[in-house]
CSV table of C-alpha atoms and ligand atoms in Angstrom, one decimal:
chain,number,residue,atom,x,y,z
A,1385,MET,CA,-16.1,-7.3,14.6
A,1386,LEU,CA,-13.4,-5.0,13.2
A,1387,LYS,CA,-13.6,-1.5,14.0
A,1388,ILE,CA,-11.9,0.9,12.3
A,1389,ILE,CA,-10.9,4.1,13.6
A,1390,GLN,CA,-10.0,7.1,10.9
A,1391,ILE,CA,-7.1,9.2,12.3
A,1392,PRO,CA,-6.5,12.7,9.8
A,1393,VAL,CA,-2.9,13.5,11.1
A,1394,LEU,CA,0.0,16.1,9.5
A,1395,THR,CA,-1.6,17.6,5.9
A,1396,ASP,CA,-3.3,14.7,4.5
A,1397,ASN,CA,-2.4,11.6,5.8
A,1398,TYR,CA,-4.7,9.2,7.1
A,1399,ILE,CA,-3.6,6.5,10.3
A,1400,TYR,CA,-6.0,3.7,10.9
A,1401,LEU,CA,-6.6,2.0,14.0
A,1402,LEU,CA,-7.9,-1.3,13.5
A,1403,HIS,CA,-9.3,-3.0,17.0
A,1404,ASP,CA,-10.8,-6.3,17.3
A,1405,THR,CA,-13.7,-6.4,19.8
A,1406,ILE,CA,-13.6,-10.3,20.5
A,1407,SER,CA,-9.8,-10.5,21.4
A,1408,GLY,CA,-9.3,-7.3,22.3
A,1409,GLU,CA,-6.1,-6.7,19.9
A,1410,THR,CA,-5.5,-3.6,18.1
A,1411,ALA,CA,-3.3,-2.4,15.3
A,1412,ALA,CA,-2.5,1.2,13.9
A,1413,VAL,CA,-1.6,1.2,9.9
A,1414,ASP,CA,1.1,3.5,8.8
A,1415,PRO,CA,1.4,5.7,11.8
A,1416,ALA,CA,2.5,8.9,10.7
A,1417,VAL,CA,3.0,10.2,14.1
A,1418,ALA,CA,2.6,8.6,17.6
A,1419,GLU,CA,0.5,11.5,19.4
A,1420,PRO,CA,-2.9,11.2,17.8
A,1421,VAL,CA,-2.6,7.3,17.9
A,1422,LEU,CA,-1.7,7.3,21.5
A,1423,GLN,CA,-4.6,9.8,22.4
A,1424,VAL,CA,-7.3,8.0,20.4
A,1425,LEU,CA,-6.2,4.6,22.7
A,1426,LYS,CA,-6.2,6.6,25.9
A,1427,GLN,CA,-9.5,7.2,25.1
A,1428,ARG,CA,-11.0,4.0,24.0
A,1429,GLY,CA,-9.3,2.1,26.5
A,1430,TRP,CA,-7.2,-0.1,24.0
A,1431,GLN,CA,-3.9,-1.4,23.9
A,1432,LEU,CA,-1.8,-1.2,21.0
A,1433,THR,CA,-0.7,-5.0,20.0
A,1434,TYR,CA,0.9,-4.3,16.5
A,1435,ILE,CA,1.8,-1.6,13.6
A,1436,PHE,CA,1.4,-2.5,10.2
A,1437,ASN,CA,3.3,-0.7,7.8
A,1438,THR,CA,2.9,-0.5,4.1
A,1439,HIS,CA,6.2,1.4,3.2
A,1440,HIS,CA,9.0,3.2,4.4
A,1441,HIS,CA,8.6,6.4,3.9
A,1442,GLY,CA,8.4,9.2,6.7
A,1443,ASP,CA,4.7,10.1,6.6
A,1444,HIS,CA,4.1,6.2,7.2
A,1445,VAL,CA,6.7,4.9,9.5
A,1446,GLY,CA,7.4,8.6,11.9
A,1447,GLY,CA,5.6,7.2,14.9
A,1448,ASN,CA,6.9,3.4,15.1
A,1449,LEU,CA,10.0,3.9,17.7
A,1450,GLU,CA,7.3,6.4,19.9
A,1451,LEU,CA,4.6,4.1,20.0
A,1452,LYS,CA,6.9,0.7,20.6
A,1453,GLN,CA,8.3,2.9,23.4
A,1454,HIS,CA,5.1,3.5,25.0
A,1455,THR,CA,3.0,0.1,24.2
A,1456,GLY,CA,5.5,-2.5,23.8
A,1457,CYS,CA,3.5,-3.1,20.2
A,1458,GLN,CA,5.0,-5.4,17.9
A,1459,ILE,CA,6.1,-4.1,14.2
A,1460,ILE,CA,5.3,-5.8,11.0
A,1461,GLY,CA,6.6,-4.7,7.8
A,1462,ALA,CA,7.8,-6.0,4.4
A,1463,ASN,CA,10.7,-8.7,4.4
A,1464,ALA,CA,12.2,-6.3,1.6
A,1465,ASP,CA,11.8,-3.2,3.5
A,1466,LYS,CA,13.5,-4.4,6.8
A,1467,HIS,CA,16.3,-2.3,6.6
A,1468,ARG,CA,14.8,0.7,6.6
A,1469,ILE,CA,11.2,0.0,8.6
A,1470,PRO,CA,12.3,1.6,12.4
A,1471,ALA,CA,12.0,-0.9,14.9
A,1472,ILE,CA,10.4,-3.8,12.8
A,1473,ASP,CA,9.9,-7.1,14.6
A,1474,LYS,CA,8.2,-9.3,12.2
A,1475,THR,CA,9.1,-9.4,8.1
A,1476,VAL,CA,6.0,-10.9,5.9
A,1477,GLU,CA,5.8,-11.2,2.0
A,1478,GLU,CA,2.8,-11.5,-0.6
A,1479,GLY,CA,1.1,-15.0,0.1
A,1480,ASP,CA,1.7,-14.1,4.0
A,1481,VAL,CA,-1.1,-13.4,6.3
A,1482,VAL,CA,-0.8,-11.2,9.3
A,1483,LYS,CA,-3.3,-12.1,12.2
A,1484,LEU,CA,-5.3,-9.1,14.2
A,1485,GLY,CA,-6.7,-11.3,17.1
A,1486,THR,CA,-9.9,-13.3,15.4
A,1487,HIS,CA,-9.3,-11.6,12.0
A,1488,THR,CA,-6.8,-12.1,9.1
A,1489,ALA,CA,-5.0,-10.1,6.3
A,1490,GLN,CA,-3.8,-11.2,3.3
A,1491,VAL,CA,-0.3,-9.7,2.7
A,1492,ILE,CA,-0.1,-8.5,-1.5
A,1493,ALA,CA,3.0,-7.1,-2.7
A,1494,THR,CA,2.4,-3.5,-4.3
A,1495,THR,CA,5.9,-2.8,-5.8
A,1496,GLY,CA,5.8,0.7,-7.5
A,1497,HIS,CA,5.6,3.4,-5.3
A,1498,THR,CA,8.5,1.6,-3.4
A,1499,SER,CA,10.0,-1.3,-4.5
A,1500,GLY,CA,8.8,-2.9,-0.7
A,1501,HIS,CA,5.4,-1.7,-0.7
A,1502,ILE,CA,2.5,-4.1,1.0
A,1503,VAL,CA,-1.0,-4.0,1.1
A,1504,TYR,CA,-3.0,-5.8,3.9
A,1505,TYR,CA,-6.3,-7.3,2.4
A,1506,PHE,CA,-8.9,-8.2,5.5
A,1507,ALA,CA,-11.1,-10.0,3.1
A,1508,ASP,CA,-13.7,-11.2,5.5
A,1509,ASN,CA,-14.0,-7.7,6.5
A,1510,ASN,CA,-13.9,-6.3,2.9
A,1511,ALA,CA,-11.1,-3.8,4.2
A,1512,LEU,CA,-7.8,-2.9,2.0
A,1513,PHE,CA,-5.3,-0.9,4.0
A,1514,CYS,CA,-3.1,0.2,0.5
A,1515,GLY,CA,-0.6,3.2,1.4
A,1516,ASP,CA,0.6,4.8,-1.2
A,1517,THR,CA,-0.1,1.6,-4.1
A,1518,LEU,CA,-3.8,3.2,-4.5
A,1519,PHE,CA,-5.6,6.2,-3.8
A,1520,VAL,CA,-9.4,7.5,-4.2
A,1521,MET,CA,-9.3,8.2,-8.3
A,1522,GLY,CA,-5.3,8.2,-7.8
A,1523,CYS,CA,-1.9,6.1,-7.8
A,1524,GLY,CA,0.8,6.5,-5.8
A,1525,ARG,CA,4.2,7.9,-7.4
A,1526,LEU,CA,7.0,6.2,-8.8
A,1527,PHE,CA,9.7,6.4,-6.7
A,1528,GLU,CA,11.5,3.2,-6.8
A,1529,GLY,CA,9.3,1.1,-9.6
A,1530,SER,CA,8.6,1.0,-12.9
A,1531,ALA,CA,5.4,1.9,-14.4
A,1532,GLU,CA,4.8,-1.8,-15.4
A,1533,GLN,CA,5.7,-2.8,-11.6
A,1534,LEU,CA,2.8,-0.5,-10.7
A,1535,TRP,CA,0.5,-1.1,-13.2
A,1536,GLN,CA,1.1,-4.9,-12.1
A,1537,SER,CA,0.0,-4.2,-8.3
A,1538,LEU,CA,-2.9,-2.2,-9.4
A,1539,GLN,CA,-4.0,-5.4,-11.5
A,1540,LYS,CA,-3.8,-7.2,-8.2
A,1541,LEU,CA,-6.2,-4.6,-6.3
A,1542,LYS,CA,-8.3,-4.3,-9.7
A,1543,ALA,CA,-9.6,-7.7,-8.9
A,1544,LEU,CA,-10.6,-7.6,-5.1
A,1545,PRO,CA,-14.4,-8.1,-4.9
A,1546,ALA,CA,-16.1,-5.1,-5.8
A,1547,GLU,CA,-17.6,-4.2,-2.4
A,1548,THR,CA,-14.0,-4.1,-0.9
A,1549,ARG,CA,-13.1,-0.4,0.9
A,1550,VAL,CA,-10.3,1.3,-0.2
A,1551,TYR,CA,-8.3,2.4,3.1
A,1552,CYS,CA,-5.5,4.6,1.6
A,1553,ALA,CA,-3.3,6.7,3.3
A,1554,HIS,CA,-3.2,9.9,2.2
A,1555,GLU,CA,-6.4,12.9,1.7
A,1556,TYR,CA,-5.4,13.4,-2.3
A,1557,SER,CA,-9.1,13.0,-4.1
A,1558,GLU,CA,-9.9,16.4,-4.7
A,1559,ALA,CA,-6.5,17.0,-6.8
A,1560,ASN,CA,-7.0,13.7,-8.2
A,1561,ALA,CA,-10.3,14.0,-9.3
A,1562,ARG,CA,-9.4,16.8,-11.0
A,1563,PHE,CA,-6.6,15.5,-12.5
A,1564,ALA,CA,-9.0,12.2,-13.8
A,1565,LEU,CA,-12.0,14.8,-15.4
A,1566,SER,CA,-9.5,16.5,-17.6
A,1567,VAL,CA,-8.7,13.1,-19.2
A,1568,GLU,CA,-12.2,11.8,-19.1
A,1569,PRO,CA,-14.5,14.8,-18.9
A,1570,ASP,CA,-17.4,13.0,-19.6
A,1571,ASN,CA,-17.5,10.5,-17.4
A,1572,VAL,CA,-20.9,10.8,-15.3
A,1573,ALA,CA,-19.8,8.8,-12.2
A,1574,LEU,CA,-16.7,10.5,-12.0
A,1575,GLN,CA,-18.6,13.9,-12.2
A,1576,GLN,CA,-20.6,12.9,-9.0
A,1577,LYS,CA,-17.6,11.9,-7.5
A,1578,MET,CA,-16.1,15.0,-7.9
A,1579,LEU,CA,-19.6,16.6,-6.2
A,1580,PHE,CA,-19.2,14.3,-3.3
A,1581,VAL,CA,-15.7,15.0,-2.8
A,1582,GLN,CA,-16.2,18.6,-2.8
A,1583,GLN,CA,-19.0,18.5,-0.5
A,1584,GLN,CA,-17.2,16.4,1.9
A,1585,ARG,CA,-14.1,19.0,1.9
A,1586,ALA,CA,-16.1,21.7,2.3
A,1587,GLU,CA,-17.0,20.4,5.6
A,1588,ASN,CA,-13.5,19.0,6.1
A,1589,LEU,CA,-14.7,15.4,6.0
A,1590,PRO,CA,-12.7,12.7,4.8
A,1591,THR,CA,-13.5,11.2,1.0
A,1592,VAL,CA,-12.0,8.0,2.0
A,1593,PRO,CA,-12.8,5.1,2.1
A,1594,SER,CA,-13.8,4.5,-1.4
A,1595,THR,CA,-14.7,1.0,-3.0
A,1596,ILE,CA,-13.1,-1.1,-5.6
A,1597,SER,CA,-16.2,-0.8,-7.8
A,1598,ASP,CA,-16.2,3.2,-7.3
A,1599,GLU,CA,-12.4,3.4,-8.2
A,1600,LEU,CA,-13.0,1.4,-11.4
A,1601,ALA,CA,-15.9,3.5,-12.7
A,1602,THR,CA,-13.7,6.9,-11.7
A,1603,ASN,CA,-9.9,6.0,-11.4
A,1604,PRO,CA,-7.9,6.7,-14.6
A,1605,PHE,CA,-5.1,4.6,-13.4
A,1606,LEU,CA,-7.2,1.5,-13.4
A,1607,ARG,CA,-9.3,2.5,-16.7
A,1608,GLU,CA,-6.2,2.8,-19.1
A,1609,ASP,CA,-8.3,0.6,-21.4
A,1610,SER,CA,-11.3,3.6,-21.5
A,1611,PRO,CA,-11.4,4.4,-25.4
A,1612,ALA,CA,-12.8,8.2,-24.4
A,1613,ILE,CA,-9.1,8.1,-21.8
A,1614,ARG,CA,-7.2,7.0,-24.5
A,1615,ALA,CA,-8.6,9.6,-27.6
A,1616,THR,CA,-7.7,12.2,-25.0
A,1617,ILE,CA,-4.1,11.7,-24.3
A,1618,ASN,CA,-3.6,10.6,-27.6
A,1619,ALA,CA,-2.9,6.9,-26.9
A,1620,ILE,CA,-5.5,4.9,-29.0
A,1621,ALA,CA,-3.1,2.4,-30.2
A,1622,ASN,CA,-1.0,2.1,-27.4
A,1623,THR,CA,-0.7,-0.9,-24.8
A,1624,SER,CA,-2.4,-0.8,-21.6
A,1625,VAL,CA,1.2,-0.5,-19.6
A,1626,GLU,CA,2.0,2.6,-22.2
A,1627,VAL,CA,-1.3,4.5,-21.8
A,1628,PHE,CA,-1.1,3.8,-17.9
A,1629,ALA,CA,2.8,5.4,-17.6
A,1630,LYS,CA,2.0,8.3,-19.9
A,1631,LEU,CA,-1.4,8.6,-17.6
A,1632,ARG,CA,1.6,9.1,-14.8
A,1633,ARG,CA,3.4,10.8,-16.3
A,1634,LEU,CA,0.7,13.5,-17.1
A,1635,LYS,CA,-0.3,13.3,-13.7
A,1636,ASP,CA,3.4,13.9,-12.5
A,1637,SER,CA,3.1,17.6,-14.0
A,1638,PHE,CA,-0.5,18.3,-13.7
B,1076,ZN,ZN1,4.8,6.8,0.5
B,1077,FE,FE1,2.8,8.8,2.0
């Protein structure tokens, strides 16, 4: 079995600890900081085998060095980011797989938020660790890629099985839902999701993970072909990429 522990850190980051109960191997996905990870490892009696990084931003790699010092773990990240992921040991790219004991993740390249962004997809566990590419009802900002590149990347994630759980790296759902409702106010699934998000956040509970099927129903960045969204933002006759780019620009200044 693959155990997944969600650790909220900083203002709105999530670190994930993955533990294979058969081999005992453990991985941290995007450790923004080290101390909370070390605490969970100690509580559970686990040893850190790997760090899986999705991209080079500080709120995803900030704990790399300290965790490696304490645990001797091996750090895995994108080949394209090997010059800027601290203490990286092993580079991967699209088509590669990474192993965690008896479990295997496919590496999918998702350029857009950054040029080297990758995600880790555990098909057998229906779990996607997507960093800052896809959020609950949102997507990453375009720091190093074009709208077209991020749109292409999201098409790959859209094509994953509907039941895939989406473990993104930030709790941005409430702000994302507000924007989503502004462009698609009559979407009932979205209205219901907003209620769920507000209930969870009122109790300081996570709204992550969602699922690909939830995202297909509510996430405007996967719904650029929705006639209602296109009508709201005056983009009825535009291409999918153009509508996506316009949504991204609108969200940037929302
Ligand atoms: Zn980032
Ligand atoms: Fe981030």
